[in-house]
Tab-separated table of C-alpha atoms in Angstrom:
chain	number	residue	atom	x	y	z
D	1	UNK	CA	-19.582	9.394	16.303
D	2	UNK	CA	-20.366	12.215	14.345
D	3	UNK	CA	-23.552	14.841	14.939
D	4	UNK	CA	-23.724	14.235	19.020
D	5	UNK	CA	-23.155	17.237	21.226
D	6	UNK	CA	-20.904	17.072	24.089
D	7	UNK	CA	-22.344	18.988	26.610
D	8	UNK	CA	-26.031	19.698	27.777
D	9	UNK	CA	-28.663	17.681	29.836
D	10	UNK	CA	-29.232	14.421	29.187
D	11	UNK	CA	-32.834	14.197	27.379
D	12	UNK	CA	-35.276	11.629	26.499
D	13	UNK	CA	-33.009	9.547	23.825
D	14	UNK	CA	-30.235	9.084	26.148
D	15	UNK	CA	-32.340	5.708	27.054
D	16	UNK	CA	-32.917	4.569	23.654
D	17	UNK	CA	-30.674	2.113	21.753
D	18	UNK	CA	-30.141	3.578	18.239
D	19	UNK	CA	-26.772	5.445	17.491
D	20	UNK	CA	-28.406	8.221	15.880
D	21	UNK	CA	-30.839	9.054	18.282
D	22	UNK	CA	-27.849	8.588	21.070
D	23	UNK	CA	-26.716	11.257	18.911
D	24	UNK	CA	-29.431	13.761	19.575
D	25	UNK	CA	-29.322	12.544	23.659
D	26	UNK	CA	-27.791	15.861	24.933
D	27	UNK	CA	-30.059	18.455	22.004
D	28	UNK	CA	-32.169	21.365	24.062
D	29	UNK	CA	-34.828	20.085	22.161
D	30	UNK	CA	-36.731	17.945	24.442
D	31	UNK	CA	-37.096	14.899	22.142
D	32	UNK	CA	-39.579	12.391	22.607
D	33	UNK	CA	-38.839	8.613	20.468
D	34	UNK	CA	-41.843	7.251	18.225
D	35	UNK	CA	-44.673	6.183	20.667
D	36	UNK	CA	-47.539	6.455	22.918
D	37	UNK	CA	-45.953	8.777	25.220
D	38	UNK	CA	-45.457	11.121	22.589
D	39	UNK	CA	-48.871	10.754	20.974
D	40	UNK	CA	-50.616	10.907	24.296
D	41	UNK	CA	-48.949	14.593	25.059
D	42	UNK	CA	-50.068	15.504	21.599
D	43	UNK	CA	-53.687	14.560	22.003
D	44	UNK	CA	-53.835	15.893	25.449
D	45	UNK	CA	-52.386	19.404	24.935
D	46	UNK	CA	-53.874	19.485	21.325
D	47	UNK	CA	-50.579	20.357	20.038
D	48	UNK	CA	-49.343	19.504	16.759
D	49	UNK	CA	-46.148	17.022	16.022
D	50	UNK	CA	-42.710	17.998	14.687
D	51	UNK	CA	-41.528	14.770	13.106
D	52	UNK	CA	-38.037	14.567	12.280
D	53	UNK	CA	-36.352	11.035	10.996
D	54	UNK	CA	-32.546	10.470	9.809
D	55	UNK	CA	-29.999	8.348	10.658
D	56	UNK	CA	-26.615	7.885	12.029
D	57	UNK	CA	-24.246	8.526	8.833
D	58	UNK	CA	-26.489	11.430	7.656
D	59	UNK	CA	-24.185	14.341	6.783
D	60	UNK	CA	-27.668	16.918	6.282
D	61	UNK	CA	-29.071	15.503	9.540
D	62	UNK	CA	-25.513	16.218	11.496
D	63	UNK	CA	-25.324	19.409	10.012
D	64	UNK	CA	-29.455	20.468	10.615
D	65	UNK	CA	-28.403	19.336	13.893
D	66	UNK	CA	-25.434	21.590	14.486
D	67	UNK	CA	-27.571	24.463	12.696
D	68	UNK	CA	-31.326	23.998	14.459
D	69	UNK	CA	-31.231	21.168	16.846
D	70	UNK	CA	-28.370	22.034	19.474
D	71	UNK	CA	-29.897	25.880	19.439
D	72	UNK	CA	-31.561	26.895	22.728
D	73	UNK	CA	-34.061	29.202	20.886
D	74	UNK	CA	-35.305	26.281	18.400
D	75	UNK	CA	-35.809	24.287	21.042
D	76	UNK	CA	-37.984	26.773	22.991
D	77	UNK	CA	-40.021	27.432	20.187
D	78	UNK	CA	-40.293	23.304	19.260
D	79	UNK	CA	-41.256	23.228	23.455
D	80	UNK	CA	-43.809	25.908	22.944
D	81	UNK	CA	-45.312	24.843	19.988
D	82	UNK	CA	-44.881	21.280	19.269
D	83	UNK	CA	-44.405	17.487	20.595
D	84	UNK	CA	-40.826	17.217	19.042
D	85	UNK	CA	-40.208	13.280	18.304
D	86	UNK	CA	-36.877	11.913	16.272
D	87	UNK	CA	-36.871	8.605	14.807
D	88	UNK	CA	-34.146	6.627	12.876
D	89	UNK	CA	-35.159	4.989	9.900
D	90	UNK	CA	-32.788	1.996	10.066
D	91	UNK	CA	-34.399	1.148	13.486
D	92	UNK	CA	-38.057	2.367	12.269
D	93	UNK	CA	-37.814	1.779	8.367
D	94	UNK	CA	-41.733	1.372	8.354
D	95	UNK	CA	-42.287	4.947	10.161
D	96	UNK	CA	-39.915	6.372	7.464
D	97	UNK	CA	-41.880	5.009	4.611
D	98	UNK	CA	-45.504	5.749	5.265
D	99	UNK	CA	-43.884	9.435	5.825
D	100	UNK	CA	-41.301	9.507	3.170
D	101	UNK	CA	-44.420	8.453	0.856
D	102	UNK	CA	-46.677	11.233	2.040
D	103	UNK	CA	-43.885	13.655	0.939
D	104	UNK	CA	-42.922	12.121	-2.430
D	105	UNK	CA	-46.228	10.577	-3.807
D	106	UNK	CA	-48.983	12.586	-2.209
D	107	UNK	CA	-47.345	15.702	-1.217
D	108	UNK	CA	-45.022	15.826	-4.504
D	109	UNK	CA	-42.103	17.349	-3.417
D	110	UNK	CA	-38.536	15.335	-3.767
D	111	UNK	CA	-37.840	13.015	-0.929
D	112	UNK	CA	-34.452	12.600	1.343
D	113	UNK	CA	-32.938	13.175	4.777
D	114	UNK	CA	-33.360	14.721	7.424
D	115	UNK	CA	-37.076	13.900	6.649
D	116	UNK	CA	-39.034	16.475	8.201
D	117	UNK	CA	-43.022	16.018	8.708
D	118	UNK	CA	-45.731	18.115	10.627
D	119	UNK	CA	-48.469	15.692	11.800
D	120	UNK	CA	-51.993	16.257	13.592
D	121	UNK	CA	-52.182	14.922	17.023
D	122	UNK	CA	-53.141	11.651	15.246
D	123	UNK	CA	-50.265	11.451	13.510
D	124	UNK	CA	-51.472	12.155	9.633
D	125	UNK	CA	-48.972	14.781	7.872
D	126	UNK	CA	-50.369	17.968	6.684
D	127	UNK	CA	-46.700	19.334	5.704
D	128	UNK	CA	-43.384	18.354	5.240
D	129	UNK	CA	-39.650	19.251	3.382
D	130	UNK	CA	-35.991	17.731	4.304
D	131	UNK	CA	-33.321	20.298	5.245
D	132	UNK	CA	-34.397	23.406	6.292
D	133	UNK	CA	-31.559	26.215	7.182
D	134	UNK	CA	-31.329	28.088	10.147
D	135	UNK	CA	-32.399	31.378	8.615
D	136	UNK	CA	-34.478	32.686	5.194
D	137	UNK	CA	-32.308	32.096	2.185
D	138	UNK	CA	-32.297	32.503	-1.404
D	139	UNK	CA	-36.152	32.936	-0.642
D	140	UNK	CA	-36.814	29.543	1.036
D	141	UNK	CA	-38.048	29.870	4.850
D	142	UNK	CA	-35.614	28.986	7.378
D	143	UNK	CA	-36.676	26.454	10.095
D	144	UNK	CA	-37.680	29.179	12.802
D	145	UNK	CA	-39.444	30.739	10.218
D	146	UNK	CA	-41.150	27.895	9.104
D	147	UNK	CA	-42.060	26.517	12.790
D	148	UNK	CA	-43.269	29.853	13.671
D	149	UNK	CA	-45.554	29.639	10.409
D	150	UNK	CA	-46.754	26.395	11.055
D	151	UNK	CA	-47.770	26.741	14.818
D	152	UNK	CA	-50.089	30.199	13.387
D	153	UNK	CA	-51.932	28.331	10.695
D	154	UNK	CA	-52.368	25.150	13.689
D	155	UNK	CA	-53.518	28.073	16.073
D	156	UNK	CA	-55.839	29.537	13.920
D	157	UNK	CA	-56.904	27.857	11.378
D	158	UNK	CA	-56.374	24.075	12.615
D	159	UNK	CA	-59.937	22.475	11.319
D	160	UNK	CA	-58.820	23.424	7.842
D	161	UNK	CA	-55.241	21.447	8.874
D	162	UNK	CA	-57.248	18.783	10.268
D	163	UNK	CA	-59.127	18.793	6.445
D	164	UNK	CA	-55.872	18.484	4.461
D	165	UNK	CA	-54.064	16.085	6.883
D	166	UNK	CA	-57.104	13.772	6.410
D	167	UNK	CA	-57.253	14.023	2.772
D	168	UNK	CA	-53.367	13.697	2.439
D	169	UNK	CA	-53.867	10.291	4.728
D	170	UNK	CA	-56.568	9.132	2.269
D	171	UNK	CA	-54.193	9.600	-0.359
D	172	UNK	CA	-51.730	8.194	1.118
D	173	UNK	CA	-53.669	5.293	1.503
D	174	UNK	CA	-55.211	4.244	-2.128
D	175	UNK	CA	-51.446	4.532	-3.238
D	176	UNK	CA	-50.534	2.324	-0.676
D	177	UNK	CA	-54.108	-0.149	-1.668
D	178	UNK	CA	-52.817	-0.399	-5.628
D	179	UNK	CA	-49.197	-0.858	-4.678
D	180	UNK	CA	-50.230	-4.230	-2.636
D	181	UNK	CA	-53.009	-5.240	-4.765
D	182	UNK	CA	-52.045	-4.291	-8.303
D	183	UNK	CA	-51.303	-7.705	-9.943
D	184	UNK	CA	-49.914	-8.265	-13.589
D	185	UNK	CA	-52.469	-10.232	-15.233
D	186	UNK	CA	-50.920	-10.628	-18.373
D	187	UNK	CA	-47.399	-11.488	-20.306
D	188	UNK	CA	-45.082	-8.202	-20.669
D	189	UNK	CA	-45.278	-6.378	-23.958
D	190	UNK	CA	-42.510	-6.666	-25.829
D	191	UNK	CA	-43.717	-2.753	-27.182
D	192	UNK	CA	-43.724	-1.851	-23.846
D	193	UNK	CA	-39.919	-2.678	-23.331
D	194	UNK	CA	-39.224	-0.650	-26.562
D	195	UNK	CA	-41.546	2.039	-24.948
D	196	UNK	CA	-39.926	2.292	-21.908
D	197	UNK	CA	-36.449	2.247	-23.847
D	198	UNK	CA	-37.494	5.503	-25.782
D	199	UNK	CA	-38.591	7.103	-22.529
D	200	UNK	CA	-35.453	6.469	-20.685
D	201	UNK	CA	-33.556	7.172	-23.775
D	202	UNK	CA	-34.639	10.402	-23.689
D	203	UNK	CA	-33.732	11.548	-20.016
D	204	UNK	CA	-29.977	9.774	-20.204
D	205	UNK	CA	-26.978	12.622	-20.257
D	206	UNK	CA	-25.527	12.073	-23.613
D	207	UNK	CA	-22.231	13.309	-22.432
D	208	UNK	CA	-21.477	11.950	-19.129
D	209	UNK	CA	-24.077	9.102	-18.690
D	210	UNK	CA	-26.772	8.238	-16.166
D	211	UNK	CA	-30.234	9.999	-15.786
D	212	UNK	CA	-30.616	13.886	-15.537
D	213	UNK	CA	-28.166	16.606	-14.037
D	214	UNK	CA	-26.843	17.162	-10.236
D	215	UNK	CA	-26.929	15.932	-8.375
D	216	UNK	CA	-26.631	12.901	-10.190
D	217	UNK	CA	-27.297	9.477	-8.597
D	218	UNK	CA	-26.403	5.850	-9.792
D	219	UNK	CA	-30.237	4.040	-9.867
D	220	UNK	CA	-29.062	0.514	-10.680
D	221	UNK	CA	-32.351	-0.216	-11.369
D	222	UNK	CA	-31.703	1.486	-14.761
D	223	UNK	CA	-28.716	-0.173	-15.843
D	224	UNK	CA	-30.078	-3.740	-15.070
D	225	UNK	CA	-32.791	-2.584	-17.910
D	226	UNK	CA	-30.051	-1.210	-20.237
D	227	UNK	CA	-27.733	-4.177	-19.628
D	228	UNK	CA	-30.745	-7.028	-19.724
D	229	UNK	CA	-32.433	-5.352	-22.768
D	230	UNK	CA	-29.226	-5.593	-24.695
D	231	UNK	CA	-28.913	-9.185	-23.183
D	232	UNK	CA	-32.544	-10.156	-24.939
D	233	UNK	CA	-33.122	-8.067	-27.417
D	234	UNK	CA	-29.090	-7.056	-28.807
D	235	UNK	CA	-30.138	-3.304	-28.747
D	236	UNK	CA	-26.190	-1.886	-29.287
D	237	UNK	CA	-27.921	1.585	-27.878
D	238	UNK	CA	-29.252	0.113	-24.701
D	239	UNK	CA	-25.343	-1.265	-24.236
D	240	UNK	CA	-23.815	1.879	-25.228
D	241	UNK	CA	-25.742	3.726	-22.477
D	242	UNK	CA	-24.743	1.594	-19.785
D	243	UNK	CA	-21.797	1.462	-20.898
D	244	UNK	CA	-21.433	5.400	-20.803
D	245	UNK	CA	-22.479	5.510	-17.110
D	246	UNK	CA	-20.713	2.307	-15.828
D	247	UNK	CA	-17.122	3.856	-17.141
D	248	UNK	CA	-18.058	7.229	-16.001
D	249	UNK	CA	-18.534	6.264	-12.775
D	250	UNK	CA	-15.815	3.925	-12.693
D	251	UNK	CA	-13.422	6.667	-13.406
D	252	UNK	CA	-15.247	9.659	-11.309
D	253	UNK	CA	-14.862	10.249	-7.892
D	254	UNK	CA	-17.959	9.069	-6.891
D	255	UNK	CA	-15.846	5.769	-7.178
D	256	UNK	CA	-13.197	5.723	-4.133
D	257	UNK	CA	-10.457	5.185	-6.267
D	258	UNK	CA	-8.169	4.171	-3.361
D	259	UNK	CA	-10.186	2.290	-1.269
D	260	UNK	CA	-12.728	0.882	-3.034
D	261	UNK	CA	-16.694	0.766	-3.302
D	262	UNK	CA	-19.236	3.969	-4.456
D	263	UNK	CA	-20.510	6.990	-2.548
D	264	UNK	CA	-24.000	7.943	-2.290
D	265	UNK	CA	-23.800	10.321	-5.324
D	266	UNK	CA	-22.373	12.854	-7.387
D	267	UNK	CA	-22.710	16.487	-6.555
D	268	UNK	CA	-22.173	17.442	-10.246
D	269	UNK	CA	-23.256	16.003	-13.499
D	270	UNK	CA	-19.742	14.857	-14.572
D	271	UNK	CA	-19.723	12.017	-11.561
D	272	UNK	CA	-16.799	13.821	-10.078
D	273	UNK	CA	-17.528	14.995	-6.697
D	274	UNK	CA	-19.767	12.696	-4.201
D	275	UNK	CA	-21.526	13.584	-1.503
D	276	UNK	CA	-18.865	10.862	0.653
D	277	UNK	CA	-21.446	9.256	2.605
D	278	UNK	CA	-21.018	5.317	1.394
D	279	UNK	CA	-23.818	2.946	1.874
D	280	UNK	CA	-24.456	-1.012	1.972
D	281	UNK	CA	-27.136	-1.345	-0.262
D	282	UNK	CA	-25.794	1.541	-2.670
D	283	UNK	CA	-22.751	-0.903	-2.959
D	284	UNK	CA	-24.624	-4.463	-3.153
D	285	UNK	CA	-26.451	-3.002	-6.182
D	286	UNK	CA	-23.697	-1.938	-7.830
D	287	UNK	CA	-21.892	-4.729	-7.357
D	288	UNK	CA	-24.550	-6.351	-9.515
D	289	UNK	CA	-24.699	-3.735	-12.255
D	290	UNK	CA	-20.511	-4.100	-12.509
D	291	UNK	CA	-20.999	-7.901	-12.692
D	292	UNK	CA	-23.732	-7.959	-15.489
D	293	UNK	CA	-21.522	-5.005	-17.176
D	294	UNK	CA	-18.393	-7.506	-17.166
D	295	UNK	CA	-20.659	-10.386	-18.772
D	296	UNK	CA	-21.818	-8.452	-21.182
D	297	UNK	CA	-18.416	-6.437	-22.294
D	298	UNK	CA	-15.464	-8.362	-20.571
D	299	UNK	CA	-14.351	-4.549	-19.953
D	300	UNK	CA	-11.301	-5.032	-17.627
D	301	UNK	CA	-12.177	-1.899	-15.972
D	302	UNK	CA	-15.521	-3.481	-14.731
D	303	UNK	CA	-13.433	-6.582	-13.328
D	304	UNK	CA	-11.292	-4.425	-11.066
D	305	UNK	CA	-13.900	-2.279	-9.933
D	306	UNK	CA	-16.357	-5.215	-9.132
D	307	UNK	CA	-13.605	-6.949	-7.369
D	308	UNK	CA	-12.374	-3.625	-5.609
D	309	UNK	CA	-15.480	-2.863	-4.686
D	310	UNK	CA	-16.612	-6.630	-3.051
D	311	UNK	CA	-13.165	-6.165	-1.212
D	312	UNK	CA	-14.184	-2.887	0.301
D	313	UNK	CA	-17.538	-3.916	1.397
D	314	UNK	CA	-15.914	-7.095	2.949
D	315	UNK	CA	-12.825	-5.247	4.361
D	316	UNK	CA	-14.932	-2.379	6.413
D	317	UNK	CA	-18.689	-3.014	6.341
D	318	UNK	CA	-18.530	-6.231	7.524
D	319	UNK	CA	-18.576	-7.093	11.129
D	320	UNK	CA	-16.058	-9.405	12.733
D	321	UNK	CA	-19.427	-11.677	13.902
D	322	UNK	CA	-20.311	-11.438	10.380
D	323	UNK	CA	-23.226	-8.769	10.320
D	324	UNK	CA	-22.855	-5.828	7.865
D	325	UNK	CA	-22.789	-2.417	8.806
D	326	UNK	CA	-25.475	-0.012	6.811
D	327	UNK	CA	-22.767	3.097	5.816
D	328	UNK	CA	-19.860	5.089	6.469
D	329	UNK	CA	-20.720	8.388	7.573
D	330	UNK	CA	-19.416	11.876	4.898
D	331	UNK	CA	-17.990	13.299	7.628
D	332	UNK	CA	-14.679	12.782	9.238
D	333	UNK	CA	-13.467	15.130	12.113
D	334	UNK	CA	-16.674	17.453	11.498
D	335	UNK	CA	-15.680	17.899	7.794
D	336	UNK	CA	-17.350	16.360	4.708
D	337	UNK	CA	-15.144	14.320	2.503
D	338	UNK	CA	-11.816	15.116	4.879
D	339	UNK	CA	-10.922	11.140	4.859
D	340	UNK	CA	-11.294	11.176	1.019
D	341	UNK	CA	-9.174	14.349	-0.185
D	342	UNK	CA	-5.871	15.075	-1.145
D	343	UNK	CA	-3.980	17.903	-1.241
D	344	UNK	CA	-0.532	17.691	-3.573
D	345	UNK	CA	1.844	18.061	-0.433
D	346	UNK	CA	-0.102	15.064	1.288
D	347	UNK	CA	-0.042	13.425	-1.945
D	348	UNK	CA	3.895	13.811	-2.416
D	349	UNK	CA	4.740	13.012	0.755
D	350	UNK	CA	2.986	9.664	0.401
D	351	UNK	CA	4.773	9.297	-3.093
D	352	UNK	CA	8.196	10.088	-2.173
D	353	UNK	CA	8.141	7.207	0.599
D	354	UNK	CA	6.833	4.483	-2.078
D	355	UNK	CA	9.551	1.939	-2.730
D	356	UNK	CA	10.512	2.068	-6.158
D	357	UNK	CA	8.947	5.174	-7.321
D	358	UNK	CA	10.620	7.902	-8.639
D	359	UNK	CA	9.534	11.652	-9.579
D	360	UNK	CA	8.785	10.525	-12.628
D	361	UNK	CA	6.089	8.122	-11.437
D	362	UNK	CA	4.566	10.396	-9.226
D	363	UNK	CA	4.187	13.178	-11.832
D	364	UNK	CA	2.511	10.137	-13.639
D	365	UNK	CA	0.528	9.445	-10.294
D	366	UNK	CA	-0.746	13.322	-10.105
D	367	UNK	CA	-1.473	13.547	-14.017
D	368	UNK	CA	-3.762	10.296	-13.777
D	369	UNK	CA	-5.339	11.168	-11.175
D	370	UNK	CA	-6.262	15.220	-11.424
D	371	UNK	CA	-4.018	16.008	-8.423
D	372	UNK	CA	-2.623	19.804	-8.618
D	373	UNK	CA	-2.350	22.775	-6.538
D	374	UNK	CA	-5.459	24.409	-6.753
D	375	UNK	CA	-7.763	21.265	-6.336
D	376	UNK	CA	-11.107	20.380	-7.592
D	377	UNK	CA	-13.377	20.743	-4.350
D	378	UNK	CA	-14.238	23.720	-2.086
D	379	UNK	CA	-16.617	23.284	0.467
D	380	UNK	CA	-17.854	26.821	1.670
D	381	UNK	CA	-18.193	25.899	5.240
D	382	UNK	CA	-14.956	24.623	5.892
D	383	UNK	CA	-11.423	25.768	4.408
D	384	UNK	CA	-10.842	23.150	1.587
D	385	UNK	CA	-7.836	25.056	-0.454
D	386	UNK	CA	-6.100	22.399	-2.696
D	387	UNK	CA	-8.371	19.707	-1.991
D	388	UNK	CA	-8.950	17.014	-4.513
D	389	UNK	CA	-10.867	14.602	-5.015
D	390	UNK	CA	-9.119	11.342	-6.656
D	391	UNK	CA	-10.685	10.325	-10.240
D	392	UNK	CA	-9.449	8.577	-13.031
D	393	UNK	CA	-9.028	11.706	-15.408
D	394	UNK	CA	-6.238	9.408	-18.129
D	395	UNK	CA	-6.014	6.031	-19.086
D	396	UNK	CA	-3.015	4.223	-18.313
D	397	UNK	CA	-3.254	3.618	-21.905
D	398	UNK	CA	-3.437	7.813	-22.707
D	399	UNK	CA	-0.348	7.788	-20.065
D	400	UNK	CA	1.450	5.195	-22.309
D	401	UNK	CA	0.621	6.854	-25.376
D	402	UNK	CA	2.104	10.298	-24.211
């Protein structure tokens, strides 16, 4: 499993259950898991807590690990400092979201993993972020930097910490109050479905569908709108929009055009190169979205990549007892996306030995696909040359034609 160190003393985790903190069970850092044993040193030695949460398939959690966690001088300084407790948030989802909501609503900044919080002693957050490099870059604070900042302002100035962790929890708690208790008292508006049209209207990419620029993700949520607004009302835009970013994704990379089913999302506006992590839910939504697409179109390509798609999530996230697994991690062999690129001499080979298919095929293969020499994927931590990443850059029927 990818992210867990090989050598080092055993630490607190090793006893725990969840893969992903088994992954952290041999870290310097001496990790405590969520609870009273944790809180209690915190409270006792009046020292404040370094919260971080991920989970098992995380590529920016492996590679914080790698960069931070398995470091003997980030762990001394976490020791000094801090009560250092990891948490997964597929074992803890309810830990993840009060936190993940103190970043995003309260705090404002944008949300993701590795989640990592700074909490009093009684665990309200007064300061928080998701990745943070190993050194300053590009004028952002790298993690030593920004531990060694946070411990000073908790040394010296920890009343006023105290102040803004309490009025971040109180915050954090009336959005919490309207989200249960806010009740819709009357019928929807039809107005307000044309108003919310216009709004989202106006953030969609004209050119290569879906909402804003990279990275780019899918949000389902949006395309049920487009697709069920066209559905009631017969607004031809609303279709045209889903439309754009169903087919777009279909033929992009962020669709595993081999295997099946969607990756997490696109690094780039254009859908082509996904960050390869591939999760469960990701997948069940879009499963949906493909479906209501087909009903509403009879697109073909919608058909094959709803039916490709159900096969993938049946084929290898299901469990032989019938469970199903929550992702497949980015990583393979300690490189992102390695299971999921080509290069053209790994690409021929596998063409020459297909029954039936001759030189001419294959070039047909390579000019469908975007396969050439060069690639269309670097990654600057590993040596990529010639990678690509599969997408549907012709129609069979732009093939035929030519």
């Amino acid at each position: 499993m990818n992210g867990q160190s090989s050598s080092g003393t055993p630490n607190r985790l090793a006893k725990e259950k969840s893969p992903y903190l088994l992954q952290h069970a041999r870290n310097p850092v001496d990790w405590y898991p969520w609870g009273e044993e944790a809180f209690e040193k915190a409270r006792r030695e009046n020292k404040p807590i370094f919260l971080s949460i991920g989970y098992a398939t995380c590529h920016w959690c492996h590679v914080m690990e790698r960069e931070s966690f398995e470091d003997a001088e980030v762990a001394a300084d976490l020791l000094r400092d801090f009560v250092a407790i990891k948490v997964d948030r597929e074992e803890r989802p309810d830990v993840d979201a009060v936190y993940m909501g103190a970043l995003t609503h309260v705090m404002g900044r944008g949300g993701g993993w590795p989640l990592t919080m700074f909490l009093t002693p009684e665990l309200k957050p007064f300061f928080g972020g998701t990745y943070f490099p190993p050194v300053d870059r590009h004028g952002h604070p790298g993690f030593r930097t920004l531990l060694a900042r946070v411990a000073e302002i908790w040394r010296s100035r920890p009343d006023d910490v105290r102040a803004d962790a309490a009025q971040v929890a109180t915050a954090l708690g009336r959005t919490a109050e309207v989200l249960v208790t806010s009740k819709s008292v009357s019928p929807i508006d039809a107005a307000w479905v044309e108003r919310a049209f216009n709004d989202l209207d106006r953030r969609l990419d004209p050119h290569h569908g879906g909402l804003g620029d990279a990275p780019k993700f899918p949000q389902p949520s949006a395309l049920f709108y487009l697709l069920r607004l066209y559905a009631r009302t017969g607004n031809r835009e609303a279709l045209a929009a889903a439309q754009k970013q169903l087919t777009a994704m279909a033929r992009g990379g962020i669709y595993d055009q081999l295997g099946g089913g969607f990756a997490r999302y696109s690094t780039d506006e254009r859908w082509l190169v996904p960050h390869f992590e591939k999760m469960a839910y990701d997948n069940g939504l879009l499963l949906r979205a493909y479906a209501e697409g087909f009903l509403a179109t009879r697109d073909p390509l919608y058909e094959r990549v709803l039916r490709e798609s159900a096969a993938y999530v049946l084929r290898d996230l299901t469990h032989v007892d019938g469970g199903f697994f929550s992702a497949e991690d980015a990583d393979s062999e300690g490189v992102e996306g390695k299971f999921y690129c080509w290069t053209r001499a790994e690409l021929d080979a596998v063409l020459a030995a297909a029954p039936g298919l001759d030189a001419a095929g294959a070039e047909l293969f390579r000019a469908a696909y975007g396969v050439t020499e060069a690639g269309n994927w670097s990654d600057p931590h590993h040596d990529t040359s010639g990678w690509t990443v599969l997408s549907l850059v012709k129609t069979p029927e732009q093939l035929a034609r030519e």
